[in-house]
mmCIF file of C-alpha atoms in Angstrom:
data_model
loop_
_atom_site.group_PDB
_atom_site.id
_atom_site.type_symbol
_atom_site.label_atom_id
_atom_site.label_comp_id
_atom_site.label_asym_id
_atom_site.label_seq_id
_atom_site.Cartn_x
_atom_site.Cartn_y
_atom_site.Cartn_z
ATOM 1 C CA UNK A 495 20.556 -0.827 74.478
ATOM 2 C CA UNK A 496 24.429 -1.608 75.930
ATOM 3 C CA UNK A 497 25.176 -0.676 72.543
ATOM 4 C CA UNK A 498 24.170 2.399 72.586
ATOM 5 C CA UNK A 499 25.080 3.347 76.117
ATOM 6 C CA UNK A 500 28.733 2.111 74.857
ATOM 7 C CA UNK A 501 28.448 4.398 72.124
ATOM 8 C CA UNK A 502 27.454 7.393 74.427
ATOM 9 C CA UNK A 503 30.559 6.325 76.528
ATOM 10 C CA UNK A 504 32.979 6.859 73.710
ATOM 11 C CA UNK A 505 31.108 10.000 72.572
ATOM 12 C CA UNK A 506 31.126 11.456 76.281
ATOM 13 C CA UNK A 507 34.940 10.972 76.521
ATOM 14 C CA UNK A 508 35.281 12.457 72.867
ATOM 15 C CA UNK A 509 33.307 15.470 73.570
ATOM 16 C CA UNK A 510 35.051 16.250 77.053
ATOM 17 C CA UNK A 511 38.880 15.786 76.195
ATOM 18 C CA UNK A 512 38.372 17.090 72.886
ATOM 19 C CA UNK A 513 36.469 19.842 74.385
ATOM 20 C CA UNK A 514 38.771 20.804 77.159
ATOM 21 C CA UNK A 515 41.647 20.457 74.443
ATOM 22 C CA UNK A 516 39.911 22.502 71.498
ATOM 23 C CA UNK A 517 39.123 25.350 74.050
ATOM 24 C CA UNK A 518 41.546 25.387 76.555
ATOM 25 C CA UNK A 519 44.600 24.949 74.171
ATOM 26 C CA UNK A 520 43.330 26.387 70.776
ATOM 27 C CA UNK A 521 40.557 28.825 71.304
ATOM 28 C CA UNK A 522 41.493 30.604 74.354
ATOM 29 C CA UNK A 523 45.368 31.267 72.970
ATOM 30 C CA UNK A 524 43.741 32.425 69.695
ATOM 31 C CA UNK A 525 41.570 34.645 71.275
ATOM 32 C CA UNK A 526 44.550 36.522 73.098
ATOM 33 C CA UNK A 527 46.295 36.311 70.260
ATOM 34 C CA UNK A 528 43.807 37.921 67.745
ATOM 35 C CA UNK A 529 42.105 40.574 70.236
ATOM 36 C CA UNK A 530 44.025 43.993 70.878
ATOM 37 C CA UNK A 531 41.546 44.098 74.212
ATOM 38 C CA UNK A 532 42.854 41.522 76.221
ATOM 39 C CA UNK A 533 39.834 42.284 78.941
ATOM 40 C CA UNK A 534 37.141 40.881 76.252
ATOM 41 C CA UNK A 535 39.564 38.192 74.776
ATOM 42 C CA UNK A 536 39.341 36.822 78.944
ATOM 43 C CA UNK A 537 35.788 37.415 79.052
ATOM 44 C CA UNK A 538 35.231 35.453 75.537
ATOM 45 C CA UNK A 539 37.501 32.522 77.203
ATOM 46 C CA UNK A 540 35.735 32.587 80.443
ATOM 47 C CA UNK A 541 32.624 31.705 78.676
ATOM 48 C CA UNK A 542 33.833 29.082 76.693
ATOM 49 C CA UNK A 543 35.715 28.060 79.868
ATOM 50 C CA UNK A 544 31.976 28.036 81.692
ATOM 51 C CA UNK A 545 30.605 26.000 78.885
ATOM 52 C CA UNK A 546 33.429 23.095 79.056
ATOM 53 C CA UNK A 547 32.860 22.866 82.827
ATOM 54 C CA UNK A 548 29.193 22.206 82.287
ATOM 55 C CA UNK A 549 29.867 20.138 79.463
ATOM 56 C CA UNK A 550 32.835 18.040 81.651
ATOM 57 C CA UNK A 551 30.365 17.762 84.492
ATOM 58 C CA UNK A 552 27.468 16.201 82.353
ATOM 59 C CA UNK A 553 30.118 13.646 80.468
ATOM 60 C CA UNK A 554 31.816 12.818 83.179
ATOM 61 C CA UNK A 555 28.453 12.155 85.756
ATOM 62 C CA UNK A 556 27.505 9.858 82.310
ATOM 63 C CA UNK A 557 30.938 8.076 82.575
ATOM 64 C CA UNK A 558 30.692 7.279 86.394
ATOM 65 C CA UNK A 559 26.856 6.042 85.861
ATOM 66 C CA UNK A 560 28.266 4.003 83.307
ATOM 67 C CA UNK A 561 31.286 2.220 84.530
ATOM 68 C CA UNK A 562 29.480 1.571 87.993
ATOM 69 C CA UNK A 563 26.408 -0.403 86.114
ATOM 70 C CA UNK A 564 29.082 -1.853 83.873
ATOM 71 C CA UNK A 565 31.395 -3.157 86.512
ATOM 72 C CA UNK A 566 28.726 -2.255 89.717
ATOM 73 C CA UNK A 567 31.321 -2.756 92.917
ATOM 74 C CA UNK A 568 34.417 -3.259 90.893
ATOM 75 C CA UNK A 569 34.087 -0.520 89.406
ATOM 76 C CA UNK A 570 36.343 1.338 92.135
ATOM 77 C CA UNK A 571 39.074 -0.822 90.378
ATOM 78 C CA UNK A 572 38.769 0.581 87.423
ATOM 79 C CA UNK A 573 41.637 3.025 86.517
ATOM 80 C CA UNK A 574 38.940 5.260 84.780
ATOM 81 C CA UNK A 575 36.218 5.544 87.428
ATOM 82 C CA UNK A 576 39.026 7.333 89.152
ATOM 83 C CA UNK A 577 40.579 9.189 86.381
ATOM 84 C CA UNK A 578 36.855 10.238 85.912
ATOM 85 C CA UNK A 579 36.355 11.214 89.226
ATOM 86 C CA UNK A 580 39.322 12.753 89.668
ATOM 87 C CA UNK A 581 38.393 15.093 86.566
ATOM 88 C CA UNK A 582 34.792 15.588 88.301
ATOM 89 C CA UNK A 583 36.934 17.238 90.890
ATOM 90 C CA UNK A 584 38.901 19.080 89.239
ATOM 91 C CA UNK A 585 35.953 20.458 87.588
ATOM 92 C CA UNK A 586 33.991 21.559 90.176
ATOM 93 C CA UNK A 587 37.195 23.158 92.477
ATOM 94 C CA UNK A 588 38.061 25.014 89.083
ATOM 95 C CA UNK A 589 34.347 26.537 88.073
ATOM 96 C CA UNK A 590 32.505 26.301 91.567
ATOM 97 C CA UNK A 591 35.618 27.267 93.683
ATOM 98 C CA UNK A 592 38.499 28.768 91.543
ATOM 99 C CA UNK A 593 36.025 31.149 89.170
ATOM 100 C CA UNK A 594 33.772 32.815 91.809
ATOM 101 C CA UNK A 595 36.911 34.104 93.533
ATOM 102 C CA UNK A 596 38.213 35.207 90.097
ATOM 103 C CA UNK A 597 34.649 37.019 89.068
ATOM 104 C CA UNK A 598 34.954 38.513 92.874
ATOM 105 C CA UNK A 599 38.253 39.796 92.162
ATOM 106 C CA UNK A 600 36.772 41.776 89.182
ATOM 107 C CA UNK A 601 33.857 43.223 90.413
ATOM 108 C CA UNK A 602 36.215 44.192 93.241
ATOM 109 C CA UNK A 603 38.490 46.655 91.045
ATOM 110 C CA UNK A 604 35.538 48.097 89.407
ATOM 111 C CA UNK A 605 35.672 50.589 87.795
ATOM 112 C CA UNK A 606 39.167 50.002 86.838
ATOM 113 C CA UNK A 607 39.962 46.701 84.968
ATOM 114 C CA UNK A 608 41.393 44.050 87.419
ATOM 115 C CA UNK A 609 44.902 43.307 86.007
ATOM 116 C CA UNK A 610 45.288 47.632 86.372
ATOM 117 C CA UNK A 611 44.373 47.278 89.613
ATOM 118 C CA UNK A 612 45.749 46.702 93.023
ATOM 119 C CA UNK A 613 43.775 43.364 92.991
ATOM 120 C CA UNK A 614 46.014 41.843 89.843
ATOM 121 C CA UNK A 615 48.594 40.197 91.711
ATOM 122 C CA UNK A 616 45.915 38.132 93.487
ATOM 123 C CA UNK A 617 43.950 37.970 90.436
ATOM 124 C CA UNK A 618 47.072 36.157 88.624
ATOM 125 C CA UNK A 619 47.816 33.702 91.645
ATOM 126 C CA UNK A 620 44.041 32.622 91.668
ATOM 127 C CA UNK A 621 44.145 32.527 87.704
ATOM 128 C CA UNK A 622 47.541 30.187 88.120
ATOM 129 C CA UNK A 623 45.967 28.324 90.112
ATOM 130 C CA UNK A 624 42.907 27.955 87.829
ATOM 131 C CA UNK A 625 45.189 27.105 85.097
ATOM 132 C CA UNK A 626 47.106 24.343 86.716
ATOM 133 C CA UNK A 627 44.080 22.464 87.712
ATOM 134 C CA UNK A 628 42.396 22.775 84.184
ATOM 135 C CA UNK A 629 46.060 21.546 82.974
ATOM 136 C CA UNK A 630 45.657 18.757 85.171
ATOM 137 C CA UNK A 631 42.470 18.050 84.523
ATOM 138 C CA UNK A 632 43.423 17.898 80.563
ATOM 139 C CA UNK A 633 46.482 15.507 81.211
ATOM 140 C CA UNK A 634 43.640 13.007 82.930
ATOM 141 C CA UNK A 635 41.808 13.512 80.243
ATOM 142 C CA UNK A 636 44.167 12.217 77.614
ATOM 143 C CA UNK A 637 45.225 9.345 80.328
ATOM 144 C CA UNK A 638 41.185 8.691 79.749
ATOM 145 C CA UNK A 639 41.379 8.759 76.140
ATOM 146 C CA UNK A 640 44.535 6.379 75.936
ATOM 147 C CA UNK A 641 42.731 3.966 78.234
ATOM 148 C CA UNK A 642 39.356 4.109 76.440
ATOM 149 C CA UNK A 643 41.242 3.565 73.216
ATOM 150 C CA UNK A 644 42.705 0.527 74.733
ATOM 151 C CA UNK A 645 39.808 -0.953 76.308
ATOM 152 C CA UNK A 646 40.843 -1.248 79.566
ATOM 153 C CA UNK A 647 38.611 1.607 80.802
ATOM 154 C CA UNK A 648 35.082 -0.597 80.462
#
């Protein structure tokens, strides 16, 4: 059985830094790239975007279960309990904090499309800072990938 919950641990980090990664860093930038309407190309990311949150939060609730029965009270001196955590956070600020004002902000400027109106420059501040914490939040997640890689992590 440790086995396997070992196995989920490696699989949980893959899945969430590979995931944030794939989507924040490939997908999304392809999107805008490919799509003349740059309205659905943001809608398309936000919902991949929505997915990786709910994805992060599920791998990383599985990684703090894990290191705490691994290491029980230690486990708070364990570089990736709080590089975990710290990525929980991050998480939830950016898609239970960060995206309701963003989603606000749009149904606010209906019927015109946000970034035409008078609501864009707040619109791009929020989506900054949206940006900076998922850029964040992917920089701990290589840090987590490097430490998993080396062992240290369990």
């Amino acid at each position: 059985m440790r086995q396997l919950a070992s196995a989920l641990y490696s699989i949980a980090v893959a899945v969430w830094v590979g995931g944030l990664l794939a989507i924040g860093f490939i997908a999304a930038p392809v999107l805008f790239a490919q799509l003349a309407d740059r309205a659905m190309a943001g809608n398309l990311a936000g919902a991949m975007f929505t997915v990786t949150a709910w994805v992060g939060l599920a791998c990383g609730s599985y990684l703090i279960l894990f290191v705490m029965f691994a290491k029980g009270w230690r486990s708070v001196q364990s570089g990736v309990f709080w590089i975990v955590l710290l990525m929980l956070a991050l998480t939830a600020a950016g898609h239970f904090g960060v995206q309701p004002i963003l989603e606000q902000l749009k149904a606010d400027a209906l019927p015109r499309r946000v970034m035409e109106s008078a609501l864009r420059e707040r619109f791009t501040t929020w989506h900054g800072v949206s940006s900076a914490l998922y850029l964040a939040q992917s920089l701990l997640g290589i840090a987590l990938a490097i430490l998993q890689e080396r062992g240290r992590g369990r």
